Coordinates of C-alpha atoms and ligand atoms in Angstrom, one line a residue:
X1 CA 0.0 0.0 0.0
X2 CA 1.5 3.4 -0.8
X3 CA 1.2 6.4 1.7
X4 CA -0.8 8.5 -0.4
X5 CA -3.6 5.2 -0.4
X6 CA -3.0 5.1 3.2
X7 CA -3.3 8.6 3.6
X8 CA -6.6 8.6 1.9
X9 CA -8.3 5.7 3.7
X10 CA -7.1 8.0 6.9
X11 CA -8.8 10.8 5.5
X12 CA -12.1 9.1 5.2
X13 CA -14.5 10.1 7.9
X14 CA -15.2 8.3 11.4
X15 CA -18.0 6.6 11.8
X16 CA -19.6 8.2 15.1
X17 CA -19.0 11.8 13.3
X18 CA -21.1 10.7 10.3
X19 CA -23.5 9.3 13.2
X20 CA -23.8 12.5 14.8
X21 CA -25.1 14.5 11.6
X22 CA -28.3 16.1 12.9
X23 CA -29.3 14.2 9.2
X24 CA -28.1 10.9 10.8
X25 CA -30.3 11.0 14.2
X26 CA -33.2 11.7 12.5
X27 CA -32.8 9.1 10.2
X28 CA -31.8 7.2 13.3
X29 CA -35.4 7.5 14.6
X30 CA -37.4 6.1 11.2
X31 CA -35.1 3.5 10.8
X32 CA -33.3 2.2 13.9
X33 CA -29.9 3.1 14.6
X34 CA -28.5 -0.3 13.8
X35 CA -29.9 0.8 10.4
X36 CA -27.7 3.7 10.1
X37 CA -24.9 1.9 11.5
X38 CA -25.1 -0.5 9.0
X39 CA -25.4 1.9 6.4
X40 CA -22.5 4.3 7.4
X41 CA -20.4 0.9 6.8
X42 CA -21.7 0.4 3.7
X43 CA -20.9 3.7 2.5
X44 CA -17.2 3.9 3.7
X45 CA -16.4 0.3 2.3
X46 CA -17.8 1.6 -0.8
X47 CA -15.1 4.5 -0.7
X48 CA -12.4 2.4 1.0
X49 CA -12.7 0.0 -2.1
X50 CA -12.5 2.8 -4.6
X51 CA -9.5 4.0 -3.0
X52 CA -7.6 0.6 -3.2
X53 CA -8.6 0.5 -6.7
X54 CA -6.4 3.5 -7.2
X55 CA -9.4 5.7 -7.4
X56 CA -9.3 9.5 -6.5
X57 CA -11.7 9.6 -3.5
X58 CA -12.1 12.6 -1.8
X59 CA -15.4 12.6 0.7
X60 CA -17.1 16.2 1.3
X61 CA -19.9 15.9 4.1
X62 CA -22.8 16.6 1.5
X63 CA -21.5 13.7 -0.6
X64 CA -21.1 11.3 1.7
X65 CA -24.9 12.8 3.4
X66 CA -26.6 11.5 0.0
X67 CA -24.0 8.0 -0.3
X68 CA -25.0 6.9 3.0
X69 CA -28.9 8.1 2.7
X70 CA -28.7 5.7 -0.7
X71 CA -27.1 2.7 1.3
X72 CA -29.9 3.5 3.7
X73 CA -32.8 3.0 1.4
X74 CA -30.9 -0.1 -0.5
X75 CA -31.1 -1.5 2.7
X76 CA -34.3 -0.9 4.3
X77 CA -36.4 -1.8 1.6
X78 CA -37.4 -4.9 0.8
X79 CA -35.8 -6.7 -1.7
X80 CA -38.4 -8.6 -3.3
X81 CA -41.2 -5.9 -3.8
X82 CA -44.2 -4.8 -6.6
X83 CA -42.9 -3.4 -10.0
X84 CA -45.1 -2.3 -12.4
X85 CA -45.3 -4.5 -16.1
X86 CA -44.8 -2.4 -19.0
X87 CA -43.7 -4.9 -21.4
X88 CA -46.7 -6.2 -22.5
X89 CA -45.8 -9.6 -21.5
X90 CA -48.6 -10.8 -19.5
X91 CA -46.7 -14.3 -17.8
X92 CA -43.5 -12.6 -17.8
X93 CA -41.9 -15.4 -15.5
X94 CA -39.2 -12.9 -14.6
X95 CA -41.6 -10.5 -13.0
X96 CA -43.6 -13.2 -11.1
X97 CA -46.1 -14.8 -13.6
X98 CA -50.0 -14.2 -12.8
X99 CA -51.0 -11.1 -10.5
X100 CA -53.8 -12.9 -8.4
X101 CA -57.4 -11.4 -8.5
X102 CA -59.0 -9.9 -5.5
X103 CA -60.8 -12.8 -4.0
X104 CA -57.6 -14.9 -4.2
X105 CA -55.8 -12.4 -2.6
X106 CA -58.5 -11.6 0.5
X107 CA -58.7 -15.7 0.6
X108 CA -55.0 -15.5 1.0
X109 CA -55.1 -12.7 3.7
X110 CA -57.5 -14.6 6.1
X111 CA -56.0 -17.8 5.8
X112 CA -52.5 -16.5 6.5
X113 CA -53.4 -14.1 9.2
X114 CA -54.5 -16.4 11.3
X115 CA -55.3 -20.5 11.8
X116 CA -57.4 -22.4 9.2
X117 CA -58.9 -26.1 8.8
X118 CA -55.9 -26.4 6.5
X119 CA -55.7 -30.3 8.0
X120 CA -58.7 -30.3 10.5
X121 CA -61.7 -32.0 9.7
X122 CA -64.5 -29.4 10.7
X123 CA -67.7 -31.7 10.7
X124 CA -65.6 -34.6 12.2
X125 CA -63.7 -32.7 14.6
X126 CA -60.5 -34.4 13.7
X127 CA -57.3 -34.4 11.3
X128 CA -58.1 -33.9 8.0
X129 CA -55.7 -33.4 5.1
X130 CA -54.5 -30.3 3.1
X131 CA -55.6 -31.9 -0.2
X132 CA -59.0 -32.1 0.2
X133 CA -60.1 -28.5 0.1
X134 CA -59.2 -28.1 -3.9
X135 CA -59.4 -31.4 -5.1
X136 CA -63.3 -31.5 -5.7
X137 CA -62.9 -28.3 -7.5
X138 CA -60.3 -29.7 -9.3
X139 CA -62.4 -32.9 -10.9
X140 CA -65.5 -30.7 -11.1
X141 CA -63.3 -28.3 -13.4
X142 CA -61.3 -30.6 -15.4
X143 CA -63.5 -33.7 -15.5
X144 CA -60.9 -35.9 -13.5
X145 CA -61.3 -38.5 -11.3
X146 CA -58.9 -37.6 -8.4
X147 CA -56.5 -34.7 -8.3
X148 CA -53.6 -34.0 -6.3
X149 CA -51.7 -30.2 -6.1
X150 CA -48.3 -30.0 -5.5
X151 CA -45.4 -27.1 -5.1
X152 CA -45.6 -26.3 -9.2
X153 CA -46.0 -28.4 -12.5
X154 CA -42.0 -29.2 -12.2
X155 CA -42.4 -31.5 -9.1
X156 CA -45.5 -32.8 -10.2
X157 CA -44.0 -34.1 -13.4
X158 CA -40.7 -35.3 -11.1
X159 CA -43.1 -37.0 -8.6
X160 CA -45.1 -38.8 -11.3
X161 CA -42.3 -40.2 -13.1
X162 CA -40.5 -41.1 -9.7
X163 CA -43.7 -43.2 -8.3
X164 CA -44.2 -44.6 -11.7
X165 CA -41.2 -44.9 -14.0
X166 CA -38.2 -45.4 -12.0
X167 CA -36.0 -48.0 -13.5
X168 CA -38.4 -48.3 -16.1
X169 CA -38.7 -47.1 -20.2
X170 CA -40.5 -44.0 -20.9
X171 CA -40.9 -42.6 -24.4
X172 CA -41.0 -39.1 -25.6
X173 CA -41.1 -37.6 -28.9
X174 CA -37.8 -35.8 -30.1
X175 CA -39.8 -33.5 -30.9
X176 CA -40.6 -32.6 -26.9
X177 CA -37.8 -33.0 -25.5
X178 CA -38.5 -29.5 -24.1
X179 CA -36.3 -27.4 -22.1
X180 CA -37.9 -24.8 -20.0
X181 CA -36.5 -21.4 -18.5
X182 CA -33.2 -23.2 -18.6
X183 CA -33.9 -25.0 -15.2
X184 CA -36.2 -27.5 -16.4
X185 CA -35.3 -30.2 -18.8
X186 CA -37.5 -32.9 -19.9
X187 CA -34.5 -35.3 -20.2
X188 CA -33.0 -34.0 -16.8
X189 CA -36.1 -34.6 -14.7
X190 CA -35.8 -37.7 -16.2
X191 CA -33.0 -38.8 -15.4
X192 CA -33.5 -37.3 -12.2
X193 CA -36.2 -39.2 -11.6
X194 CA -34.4 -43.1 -12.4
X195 CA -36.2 -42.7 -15.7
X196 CA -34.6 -44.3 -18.8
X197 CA -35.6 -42.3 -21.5
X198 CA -36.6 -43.8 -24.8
X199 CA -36.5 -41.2 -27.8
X200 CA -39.3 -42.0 -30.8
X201 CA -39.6 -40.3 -33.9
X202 CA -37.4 -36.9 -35.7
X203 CA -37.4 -33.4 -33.9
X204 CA -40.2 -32.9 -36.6
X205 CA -41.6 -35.7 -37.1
X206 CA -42.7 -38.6 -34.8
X207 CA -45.6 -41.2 -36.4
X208 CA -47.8 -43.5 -34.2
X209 CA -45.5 -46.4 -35.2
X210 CA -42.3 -44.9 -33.4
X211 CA -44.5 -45.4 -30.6
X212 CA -45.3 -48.6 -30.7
X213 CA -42.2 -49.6 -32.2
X214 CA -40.7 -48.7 -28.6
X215 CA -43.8 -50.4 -27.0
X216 CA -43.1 -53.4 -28.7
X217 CA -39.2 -53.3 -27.7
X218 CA -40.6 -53.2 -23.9
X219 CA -41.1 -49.5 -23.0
X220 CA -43.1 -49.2 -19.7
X221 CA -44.8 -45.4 -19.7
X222 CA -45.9 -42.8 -22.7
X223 CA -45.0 -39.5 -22.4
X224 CA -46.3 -36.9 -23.9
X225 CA -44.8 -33.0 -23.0
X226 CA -46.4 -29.7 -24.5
X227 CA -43.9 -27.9 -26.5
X228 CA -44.8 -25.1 -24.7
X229 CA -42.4 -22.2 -25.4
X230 CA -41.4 -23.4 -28.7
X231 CA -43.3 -24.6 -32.1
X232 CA -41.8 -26.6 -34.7
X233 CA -43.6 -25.1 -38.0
X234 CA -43.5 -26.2 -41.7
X235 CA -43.2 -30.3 -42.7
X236 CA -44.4 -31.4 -39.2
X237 CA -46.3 -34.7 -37.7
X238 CA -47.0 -36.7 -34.2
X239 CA -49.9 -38.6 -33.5
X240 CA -53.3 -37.7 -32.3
X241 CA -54.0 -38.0 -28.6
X242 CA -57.0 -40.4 -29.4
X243 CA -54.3 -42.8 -31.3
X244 CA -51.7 -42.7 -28.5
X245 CA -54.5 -43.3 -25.8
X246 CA -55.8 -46.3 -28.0
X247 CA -51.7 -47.3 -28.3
X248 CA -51.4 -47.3 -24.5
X249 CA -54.6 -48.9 -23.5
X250 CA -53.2 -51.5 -26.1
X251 CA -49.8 -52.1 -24.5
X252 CA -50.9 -51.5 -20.9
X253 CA -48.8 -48.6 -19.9
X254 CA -49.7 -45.4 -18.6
X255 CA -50.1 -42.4 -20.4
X256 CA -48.9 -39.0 -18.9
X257 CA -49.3 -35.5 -20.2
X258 CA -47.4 -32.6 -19.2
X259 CA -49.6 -30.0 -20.2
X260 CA -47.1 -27.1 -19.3
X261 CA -49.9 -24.5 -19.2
X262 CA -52.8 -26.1 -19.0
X263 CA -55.9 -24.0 -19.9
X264 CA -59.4 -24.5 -17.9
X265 CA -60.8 -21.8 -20.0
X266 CA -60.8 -22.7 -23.7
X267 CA -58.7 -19.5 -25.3
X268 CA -58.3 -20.6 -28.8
X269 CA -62.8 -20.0 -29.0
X270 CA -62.1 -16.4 -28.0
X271 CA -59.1 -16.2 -31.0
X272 CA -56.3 -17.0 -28.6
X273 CA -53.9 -19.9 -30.1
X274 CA -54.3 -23.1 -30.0
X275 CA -53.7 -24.4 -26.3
X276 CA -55.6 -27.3 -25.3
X277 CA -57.7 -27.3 -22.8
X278 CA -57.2 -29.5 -20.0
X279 CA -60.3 -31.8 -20.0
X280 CA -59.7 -32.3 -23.4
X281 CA -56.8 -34.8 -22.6
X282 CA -59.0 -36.5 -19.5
X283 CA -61.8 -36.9 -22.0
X284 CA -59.6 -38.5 -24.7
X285 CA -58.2 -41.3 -22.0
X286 CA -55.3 -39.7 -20.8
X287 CA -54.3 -41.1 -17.6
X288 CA -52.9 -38.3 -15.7
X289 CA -52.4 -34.8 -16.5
X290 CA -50.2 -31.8 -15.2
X291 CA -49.9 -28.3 -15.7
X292 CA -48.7 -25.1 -13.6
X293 CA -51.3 -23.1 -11.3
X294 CA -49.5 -19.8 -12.4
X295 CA -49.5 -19.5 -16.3
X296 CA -52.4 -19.6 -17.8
X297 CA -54.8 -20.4 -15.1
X298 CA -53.5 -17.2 -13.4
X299 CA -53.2 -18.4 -9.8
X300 CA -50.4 -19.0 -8.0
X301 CA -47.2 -20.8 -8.5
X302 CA -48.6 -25.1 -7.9
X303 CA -48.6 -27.6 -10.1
X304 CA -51.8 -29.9 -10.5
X305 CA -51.8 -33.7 -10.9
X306 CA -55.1 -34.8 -12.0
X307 CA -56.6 -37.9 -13.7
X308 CA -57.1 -41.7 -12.6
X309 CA -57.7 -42.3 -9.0
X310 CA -55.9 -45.3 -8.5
X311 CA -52.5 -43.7 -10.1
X312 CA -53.4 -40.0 -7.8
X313 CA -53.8 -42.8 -4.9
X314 CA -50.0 -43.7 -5.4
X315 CA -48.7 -39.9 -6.1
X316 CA -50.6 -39.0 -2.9
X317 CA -48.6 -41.6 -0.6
X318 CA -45.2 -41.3 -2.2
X319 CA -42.8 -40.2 0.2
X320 CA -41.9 -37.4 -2.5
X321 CA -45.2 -35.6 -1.9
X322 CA -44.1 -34.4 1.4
X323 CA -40.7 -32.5 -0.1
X324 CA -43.2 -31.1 -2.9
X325 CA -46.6 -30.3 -1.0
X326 CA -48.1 -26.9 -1.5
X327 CA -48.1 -24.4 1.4
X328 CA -51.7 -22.7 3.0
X329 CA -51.5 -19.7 1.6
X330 CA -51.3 -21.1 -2.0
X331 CA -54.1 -23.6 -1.4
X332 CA -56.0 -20.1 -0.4
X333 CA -55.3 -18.8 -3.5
X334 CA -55.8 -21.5 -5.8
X335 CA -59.2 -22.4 -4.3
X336 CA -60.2 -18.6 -5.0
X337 CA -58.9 -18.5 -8.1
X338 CA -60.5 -22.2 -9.2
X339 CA -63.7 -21.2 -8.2
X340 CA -63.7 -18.3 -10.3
X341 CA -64.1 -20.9 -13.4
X342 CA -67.5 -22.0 -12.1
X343 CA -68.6 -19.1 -14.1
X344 CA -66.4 -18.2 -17.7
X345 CA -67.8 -14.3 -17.2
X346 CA -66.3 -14.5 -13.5
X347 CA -63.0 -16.6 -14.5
X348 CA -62.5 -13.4 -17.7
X349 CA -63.6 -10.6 -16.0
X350 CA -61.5 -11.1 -12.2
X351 CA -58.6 -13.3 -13.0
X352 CA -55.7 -10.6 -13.9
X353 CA -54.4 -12.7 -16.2
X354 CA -57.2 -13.6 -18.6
X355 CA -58.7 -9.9 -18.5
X356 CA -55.0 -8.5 -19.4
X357 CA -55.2 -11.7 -22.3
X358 CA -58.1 -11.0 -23.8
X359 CA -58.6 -6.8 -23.4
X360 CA -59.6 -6.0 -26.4
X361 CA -57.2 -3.5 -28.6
X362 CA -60.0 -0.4 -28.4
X363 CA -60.5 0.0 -24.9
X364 CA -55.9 -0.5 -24.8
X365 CA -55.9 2.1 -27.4
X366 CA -58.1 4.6 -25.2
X367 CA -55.9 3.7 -22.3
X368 CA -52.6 4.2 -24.4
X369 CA -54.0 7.6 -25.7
X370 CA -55.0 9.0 -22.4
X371 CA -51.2 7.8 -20.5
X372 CA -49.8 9.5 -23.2
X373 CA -51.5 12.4 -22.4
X374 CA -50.3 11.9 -18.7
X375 CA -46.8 11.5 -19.6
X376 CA -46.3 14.1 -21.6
X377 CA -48.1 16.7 -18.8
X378 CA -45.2 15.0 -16.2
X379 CA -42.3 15.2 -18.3
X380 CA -43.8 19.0 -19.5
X381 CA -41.2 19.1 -23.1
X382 CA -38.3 16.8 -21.7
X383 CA -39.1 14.6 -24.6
X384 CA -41.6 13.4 -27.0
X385 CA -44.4 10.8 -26.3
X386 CA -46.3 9.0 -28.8
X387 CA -48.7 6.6 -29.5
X388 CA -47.7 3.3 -30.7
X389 CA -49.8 0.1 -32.1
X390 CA -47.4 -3.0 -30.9
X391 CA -47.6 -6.8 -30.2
X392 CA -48.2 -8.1 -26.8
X393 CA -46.9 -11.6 -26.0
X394 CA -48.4 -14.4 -23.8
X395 CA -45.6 -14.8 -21.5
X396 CA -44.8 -17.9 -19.2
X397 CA -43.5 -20.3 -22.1
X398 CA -47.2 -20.2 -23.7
X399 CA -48.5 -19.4 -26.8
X400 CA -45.2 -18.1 -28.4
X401 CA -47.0 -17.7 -31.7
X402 CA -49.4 -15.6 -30.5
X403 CA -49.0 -11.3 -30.6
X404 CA -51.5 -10.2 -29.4
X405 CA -52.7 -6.5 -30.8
X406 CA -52.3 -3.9 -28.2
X407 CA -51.2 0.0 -27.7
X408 CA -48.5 1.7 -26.2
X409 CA -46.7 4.8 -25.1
X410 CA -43.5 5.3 -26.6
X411 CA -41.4 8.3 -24.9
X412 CA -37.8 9.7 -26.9
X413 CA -35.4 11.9 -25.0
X414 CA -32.7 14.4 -26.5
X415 CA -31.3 14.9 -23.0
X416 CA -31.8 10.9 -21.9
X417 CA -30.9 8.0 -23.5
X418 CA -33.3 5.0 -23.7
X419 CA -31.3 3.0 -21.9
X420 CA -30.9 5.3 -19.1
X421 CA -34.5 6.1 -18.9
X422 CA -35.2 2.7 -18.7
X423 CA -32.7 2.2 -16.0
X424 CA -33.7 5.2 -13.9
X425 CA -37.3 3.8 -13.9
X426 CA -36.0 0.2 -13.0
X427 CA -34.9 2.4 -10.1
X428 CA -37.9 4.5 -9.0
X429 CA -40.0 3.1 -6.4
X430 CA -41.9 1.0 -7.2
X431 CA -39.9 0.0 -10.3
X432 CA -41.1 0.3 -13.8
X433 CA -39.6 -2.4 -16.6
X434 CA -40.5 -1.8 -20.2
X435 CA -39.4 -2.3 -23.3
X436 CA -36.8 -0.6 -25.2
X437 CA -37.1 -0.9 -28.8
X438 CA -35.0 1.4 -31.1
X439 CA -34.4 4.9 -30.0
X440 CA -38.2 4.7 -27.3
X441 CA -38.4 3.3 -23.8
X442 CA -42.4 1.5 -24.4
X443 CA -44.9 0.9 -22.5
X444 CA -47.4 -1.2 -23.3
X445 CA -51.2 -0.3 -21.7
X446 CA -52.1 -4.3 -21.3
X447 CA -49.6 -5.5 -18.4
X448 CA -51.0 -2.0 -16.5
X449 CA -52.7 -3.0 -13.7
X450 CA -55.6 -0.7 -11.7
X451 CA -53.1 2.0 -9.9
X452 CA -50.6 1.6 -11.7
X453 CA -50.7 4.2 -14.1
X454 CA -50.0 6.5 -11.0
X455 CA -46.8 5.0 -10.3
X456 CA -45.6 4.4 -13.4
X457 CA -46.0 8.7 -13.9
X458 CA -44.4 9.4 -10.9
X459 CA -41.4 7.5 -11.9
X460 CA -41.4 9.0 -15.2
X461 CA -41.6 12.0 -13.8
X462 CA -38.8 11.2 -10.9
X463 CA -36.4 10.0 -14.2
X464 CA -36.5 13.3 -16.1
X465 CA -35.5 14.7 -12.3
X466 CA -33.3 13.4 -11.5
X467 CA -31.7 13.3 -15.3
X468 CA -32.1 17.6 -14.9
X469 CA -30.3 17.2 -11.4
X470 CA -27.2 15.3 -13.1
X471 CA -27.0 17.9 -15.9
X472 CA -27.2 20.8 -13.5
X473 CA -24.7 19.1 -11.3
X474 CA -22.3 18.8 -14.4
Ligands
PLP501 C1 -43.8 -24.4 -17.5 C2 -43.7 -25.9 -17.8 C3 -43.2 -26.7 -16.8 C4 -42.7 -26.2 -15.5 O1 -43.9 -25.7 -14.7 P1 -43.6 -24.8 -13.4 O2 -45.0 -24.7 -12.8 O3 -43.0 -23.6 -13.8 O4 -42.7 -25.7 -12.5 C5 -43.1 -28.0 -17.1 N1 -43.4 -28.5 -18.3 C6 -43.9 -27.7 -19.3 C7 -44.2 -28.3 -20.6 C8 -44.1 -26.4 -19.0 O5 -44.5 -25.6 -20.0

């Protein structure tokens, strides 16, 4: 170390003097002391590690007032918090997948706040069990037998295949040998699972006699995986789900179907894609099904096992259930959220998801006409706002196909870059993420939920501040 570095780090201030800035005790008594503390250390290790880098650090009191107030709010706020959607992707797995709607959330709330039946018998007076409040709701809404919800789709594929194909054959289709969100393979789980994996058929091509070519050779299970976030389009062929069900029934092996999505409400009659629908594959002889609670059901992160009653029998008692169960608070929510498919008017016009889905592109353009308006009042000649017809996407892996027709508000600054815009609304509280395309920071009117046009003007606004503050301060 040389002396000037020395020198420096000397020169930084002492804790307790930084402590004793009037600035400091007030701060003191919002946040704690220990708060402060902690934050005063963060600060001078910030500037102790600049100066070992060689950096020229010289600490005034003001500066070091706003460093520490910064190190402060990093870390007295919660990390994992609301930001507002402006990409238009309405799954966006990265920003939490499906909002919940209202009932889900006040089911949530009660349950959480305070004890629940969550495994008492109420009429008996006894122990019940945790999977009996949704699993009626479950049959009645997907015509299974039995039904059985676990932490998320992942683990209910993992557990299937580890109660039922463990040190046995299971086929798949080239053609589905799906990866999802990079954590999910369906050869890893797999293998994972003490699964030998039989491969049938051409990534674009697998015919019903790959199938039962490998049924023939002694494969023990069929398995059949959505290709959820990916279509193979042009010279393309695998077997209806009525021929592999006949197949299966033929050999004696069970037939599974990882749904990936797995639709209740049956999008592709109100022009949405093609996703099947979930009773569709119980009604053609599928033996058990399983799909996520939070794509595009819109509930919460669980994942649903549902079918024969004698395989759900086995899933239920497998040890693995217990490392995979689903918590109270998303039983709350899923129940809420199920129930809302009782009634298709209900299920479209409160579940977040399916409202944002199918909004139709007049009422987005009104929206996206009247936040422009907003915007360009907050940032009063800072930069040009327009109007913008985009695509929104489905999100979550689903319907990758589909754009669906929506507005936006596209804002251009001379003084800002996109980029930066972007990144001082990513820091405004709450955050906003959009999209940048080109020379525009966009922000698509569908992922906007109620309030959060607010927000998402008060960060704008806070940007172009704090962008004038940095000029100023130049
Ligand atoms: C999304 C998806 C999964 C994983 O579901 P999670 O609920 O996210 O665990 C598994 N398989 C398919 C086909 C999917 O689309």
């Amino acid at each position: 170390m040389t002396s000037s570095v020395q020198e420096k780090l000397r020169g930084l201030p002492a804790v307790h003097k930084l402590l004793a800035w009037p600035s400091a005790q007030e701060w003191s008594g919002i946040y704690g002391r220990e708060a402060v503390v902690v934050a005063v250390q963060l600060a001078l290790d910030e500037w102790r590690r600049a100066i070992l880098a060689g950096e020229d650090v010289e600490v005034s009191d003001a500066a070091a007032l706003v460093r520490v107030y910064a190190k402060l709010g990093e870390y007295t706020t919660l990390r994992l918090r609301r930001v507002i959607n402006a990409t238009g992707t309405v799954l966006h797995t990265n920003l939490g997948r499906a909002p919940l709607a209202d009932v889900a959330l006040d089911a949530v709330v009660s349950v959480a706040k305070g004890y629940s039946n969550l495994e008492y018998d109420l009429a008996a007076g006894e122990r019940g069990h945790r999977y009996t409040h949704v699993e009626a709701l479950v049959c009645e809404l997907t015509g299974a037998e039995s039904a059985l919800v676990v932490n998320n789709n992942a683990a209910a594929v993992f557990l299937f295949l580890s109660e039922f194909a463990k040190g046995k054959k299971v086929i798949v289709s080239r053609g589905e040998l799906v990866e999802i969100g990079g954590s999910f393979r369906v050869s890893e789980v797999m293998r994972a699972s003490g699964a030998e994996l039989v491969e049938v058929g051409t990534t674009n091509k697998t015919h019903l006699r790959d199938y039962e070519q490998a049924l023939a050779e002694g494969a023990d299970l069929l398995l059949r995986v959505h290709t959820s976030n990916f279509r193979v389009v042009g010279f393309t062929h695998k077997p209806s789900l009525a021929d592999l069900v006949a197949l299966a029934k033929r050999y004696q092996v069970p037939f599974f179907e990882d749904l990936g999505s797995g639709s209740l409400l049956d999008l592709r009659k109100l022009g949405i894609g093609d996703e099947p629908i979930v009773r569709e594959s119980l009604a053609a002889g599928v033996d058990v099904v399983s799909f996520s609670g939070d794509k595009l059901l819109g509930g919460a992160q669980a994942g649903f096992l549902c079918g024969q009653k004698a395989l759900i029998d086995r899933l239920k008692k497998n040890q693995l259930a217990r490392a995979v169960r689903v918590d109270k608070l998303t039983l709350a929510a899923i129940e809420a959220t199920l129930r809302l498919y009782r009634d298709e008017t209900l299920a479209k016009g409160q579940i977040p998801a399916l409202r944002m889905l199918l909004a139709p592109a007049e009422e987005l353009q009104g929206r996206a006409e009247r936040l422009a308006c907003e915007v360009a009042r907050v940032i009063d000649g800072k930069a040009q706002t327009r109007v913008l017809a985009t695509f929104s996407k489905v999100g979550g892996g689903a319907l990758p196909l589909v754009d669906l027709p929506s507005y936006a508000v596209g804002v251009t600054a001379a003084s800002l870059s996109p980029d930066a815009l972007h990144t001082a609304l990513r820091r405004a509280n709450p955050p906003v993420v959009a999209r940048v395309a080109d020379d525009e920071v966009v922000f698509d009117v569908r992922t906007l939920l109620a309030g959060d046009e607010v927000d998402l003007l008060a960060a704008v606004s806070s940007a172009f501040v704090a962008a004038t503050d940095a000029e100023g301060g130049r």
